[in-house]
Tab-separated table of C-alpha atoms in Angstrom:
chain	number	residue	atom	x	y	z
M	1	MET	CA	-27.527	-7.294	12.606
M	2	ASN	CA	-23.427	-7.954	11.556
M	3	LYS	CA	-22.675	-9.125	7.865
M	4	PRO	CA	-20.806	-12.477	7.626
M	5	LEU	CA	-17.084	-12.088	8.682
M	6	LEU	CA	-15.025	-12.062	5.986
M	7	SER	CA	-12.450	-15.091	5.686
M	8	ASP	CA	-10.676	-14.785	2.871
M	9	PRO	CA	-7.551	-12.636	4.258
M	10	GLY	CA	-7.105	-10.719	0.813
M	11	ALA	CA	-11.024	-10.027	0.802
M	12	ARG	CA	-10.389	-8.803	4.664
M	13	ALA	CA	-6.982	-6.519	3.572
M	14	ALA	CA	-9.331	-4.486	0.445
M	15	SER	CA	-12.422	-4.329	2.403
M	16	ASP	CA	-14.205	-0.660	1.962
M	17	SER	CA	-12.529	1.499	5.016
M	18	THR	CA	-13.421	4.503	7.204
M	19	GLY	CA	-10.958	6.775	8.660
M	20	ARG	CA	-7.399	7.287	7.365
M	21	ALA	CA	-3.735	6.968	8.308
M	22	PRO	CA	-2.680	7.807	12.067
M	23	GLN	CA	-1.909	11.612	12.070
M	24	GLY	CA	2.220	11.565	12.317
M	25	GLY	CA	2.290	8.019	10.438
M	26	PHE	CA	2.598	4.573	11.594
M	27	ALA	CA	4.402	3.571	14.870
M	28	ASP	CA	7.233	1.151	14.726
M	29	LEU	CA	5.224	-1.376	16.746
M	30	VAL	CA	1.727	-1.685	16.748
M	31	PRO	CA	0.424	-4.659	18.544
M	32	GLU	CA	-3.186	-6.213	17.102
M	33	LEU	CA	-5.280	-7.925	19.815
M	34	SER	CA	-7.883	-10.699	18.509
M	35	VAL	CA	-10.653	-9.882	20.561
M	36	SER	CA	-14.152	-11.759	20.725
M	37	ASN	CA	-16.525	-9.080	20.041
M	38	ILE	CA	-15.533	-5.902	17.795
M	39	GLN	CA	-17.592	-3.809	19.515
M	40	ASP	CA	-17.245	-4.531	22.992
M	41	SER	CA	-13.496	-3.922	22.465
M	42	LEU	CA	-14.165	-0.855	20.947
M	43	SER	CA	-16.247	0.417	23.790
M	44	PHE	CA	-13.542	-0.523	26.074
M	45	TRP	CA	-10.515	1.328	24.522
M	46	ARG	CA	-12.423	3.919	22.459
M	47	ASP	CA	-15.181	4.937	25.483
M	48	LEU	CA	-13.106	4.200	28.440
M	49	LEU	CA	-9.538	4.661	27.913
M	50	GLY	CA	-10.061	7.521	25.399
M	51	PHE	CA	-8.444	6.186	22.175
M	52	GLU	CA	-10.221	7.033	18.840
M	53	VAL	CA	-10.011	4.979	15.652
M	54	ALA	CA	-8.017	6.386	13.412
M	55	TYR	CA	-9.571	3.931	10.616
M	56	ASP	CA	-11.566	0.961	10.228
M	57	ARG	CA	-12.069	-2.013	8.174
M	58	PRO	CA	-16.041	-3.188	9.530
M	59	ASP	CA	-16.556	-5.830	7.088
M	60	ALA	CA	-13.666	-7.172	8.259
M	61	ARG	CA	-14.361	-5.989	11.905
M	62	PHE	CA	-11.152	-5.111	12.222
M	63	ALA	CA	-10.228	-0.800	13.774
M	64	TYR	CA	-6.944	1.072	13.794
M	65	LEU	CA	-6.512	2.813	17.132
M	66	VAL	CA	-5.045	6.080	18.374
M	67	ARG	CA	-4.514	7.804	21.741
M	68	GLY	CA	-1.641	10.862	21.039
M	69	ARG	CA	1.356	8.510	20.303
M	70	LEU	CA	-0.109	4.901	21.127
M	71	GLN	CA	-1.096	3.539	18.478
M	72	LEU	CA	-2.752	-0.175	18.540
M	73	MET	CA	-5.258	-2.644	16.339
M	74	LEU	CA	-8.202	-4.717	17.106
M	75	CYS	CA	-9.501	-7.837	14.884
M	76	GLU	CA	-11.997	-9.846	15.872
M	77	LEU	CA	-11.140	-13.726	16.232
M	78	ASN	CA	-11.212	-14.847	12.339
M	79	GLY	CA	-9.474	-17.909	12.417
M	80	ARG	CA	-5.960	-16.906	9.956
M	81	TRP	CA	-3.627	-16.361	13.006
M	82	GLU	CA	-4.861	-17.879	15.951
M	83	THR	CA	-1.716	-20.134	16.679
M	84	ALA	CA	-4.186	-22.530	19.594
M	85	GLU	CA	-7.157	-22.678	20.454
M	86	MET	CA	-8.195	-18.764	22.090
M	87	GLN	CA	-9.146	-19.080	25.946
M	88	ARG	CA	-9.863	-16.387	28.017
M	89	PRO	CA	-7.830	-14.692	29.432
M	90	PHE	CA	-6.728	-13.399	25.793
M	91	GLY	CA	-2.710	-12.891	26.451
M	92	ARG	CA	-1.329	-14.665	28.991
M	93	GLY	CA	1.883	-13.603	30.220
M	94	ILE	CA	1.517	-9.958	29.046
M	95	ASN	CA	0.602	-6.319	29.469
M	96	PHE	CA	0.330	-3.488	27.721
M	97	GLN	CA	2.240	-0.252	29.267
M	98	MET	CA	0.901	2.835	27.907
M	99	VAL	CA	1.847	6.204	29.148
M	100	VAL	CA	-1.430	8.779	29.145
M	101	ASP	CA	-0.230	12.260	30.310
M	102	ARG	CA	-2.533	11.490	32.860
M	103	ILE	CA	-4.317	8.661	34.836
M	104	GLU	CA	-7.050	10.242	36.016
M	105	PRO	CA	-10.061	10.505	34.054
M	106	VAL	CA	-9.346	7.366	32.601
M	107	LEU	CA	-10.112	5.996	36.250
M	108	ASN	CA	-13.207	8.189	36.262
M	109	ALA	CA	-14.136	6.896	33.361
M	110	LEU	CA	-13.618	3.361	34.356
M	111	ASP	CA	-15.181	3.929	37.538
M	112	ASP	CA	-18.230	5.606	35.888
M	113	ALA	CA	-18.628	2.369	34.010
M	114	LYS	CA	-18.403	0.298	37.235
M	115	TRP	CA	-15.312	-1.552	35.319
M	116	PRO	CA	-13.284	-3.537	37.817
M	117	LEU	CA	-9.810	-2.599	38.350
M	118	TYR	CA	-6.765	-5.541	38.124
M	119	GLU	CA	-4.605	-3.460	40.464
M	120	GLN	CA	-5.566	-0.023	41.839
M	121	PRO	CA	-3.341	3.018	41.192
M	122	ASN	CA	-0.415	3.295	42.848
M	123	GLU	CA	3.236	5.139	43.020
M	124	ALA	CA	6.397	2.803	41.280
M	125	TRP	CA	10.055	3.923	41.327
M	126	TYR	CA	11.951	1.477	38.651
M	127	ARG	CA	15.786	1.301	39.010
M	128	VAL	CA	17.309	2.334	35.557
M	129	GLY	CA	21.265	2.206	35.303
M	130	ASP	CA	21.936	4.932	38.811
M	131	GLN	CA	18.452	6.642	38.556
M	132	ASP	CA	14.626	5.829	39.267
M	133	TYR	CA	12.062	6.825	37.160
M	134	GLY	CA	8.862	7.306	38.413
M	135	GLN	CA	5.088	6.725	37.281
M	136	ARG	CA	1.962	6.830	39.175
M	137	GLU	CA	-0.079	3.140	37.505
M	138	PHE	CA	-3.245	0.975	37.389
M	139	LEU	CA	-3.994	-2.031	35.533
M	140	VAL	CA	-7.041	-3.389	34.042
M	141	GLN	CA	-8.211	-5.634	31.718
M	142	ASP	CA	-10.496	-5.433	28.744
M	143	PRO	CA	-12.896	-7.546	27.651
M	144	ASP	CA	-11.019	-10.513	26.341
M	145	GLY	CA	-8.730	-10.394	29.453
M	146	TYR	CA	-5.728	-8.681	27.792
M	147	LEU	CA	-4.309	-6.365	31.203
M	148	VAL	CA	-3.122	-3.137	30.527
M	149	ARG	CA	-0.942	-1.487	32.488
M	150	LEU	CA	-1.880	3.002	32.496
M	151	VAL	CA	0.936	5.100	33.503
M	152	GLU	CA	1.414	8.931	34.243
M	153	ARG	CA	5.185	9.303	34.386
M	154	LEU	CA	6.399	10.994	37.678
M	155	GLY	CA	9.860	11.770	36.771
M	156	VAL	CA	13.169	10.459	37.446
M	157	ARG	CA	15.365	10.932	41.167
M	158	ALA	CA	18.489	9.426	42.363
M	159	PRO	CA	18.296	5.786	44.270
M	160	SER	CA	16.738	5.873	47.171
């Protein structure tokens, strides 16, 4: 059984922690996702998408995740920073593009878990100045409905 969620911001910030700061330091932009259940979210982000817990504060139901250069925070809803009533799907209007070396292992893990994709893998080329940048990408929603676009870079070419 879970302990009661810590509600005091100071107590949450100072609660016992495991792990350490990300190797190579903290990224300059790290999204923190409010989640309805930290364990369900960890199962998705860690077990299916391949993130690792750099550190966590279990009593605060908080985890700091890393995967290569990607960094992300998960925090179970606690009433502190919800600017309005949270309704699923969370994160409406945003998708998080995350570059990985290869998308195939992630696709395999999602398929093994019978996790539905929001958009099937496809090749996309985006105009940037006078060149096209390619990526193989797909989209999936996490347990709370946050939209995640995983990308494998394909290179650069002259516009077609």
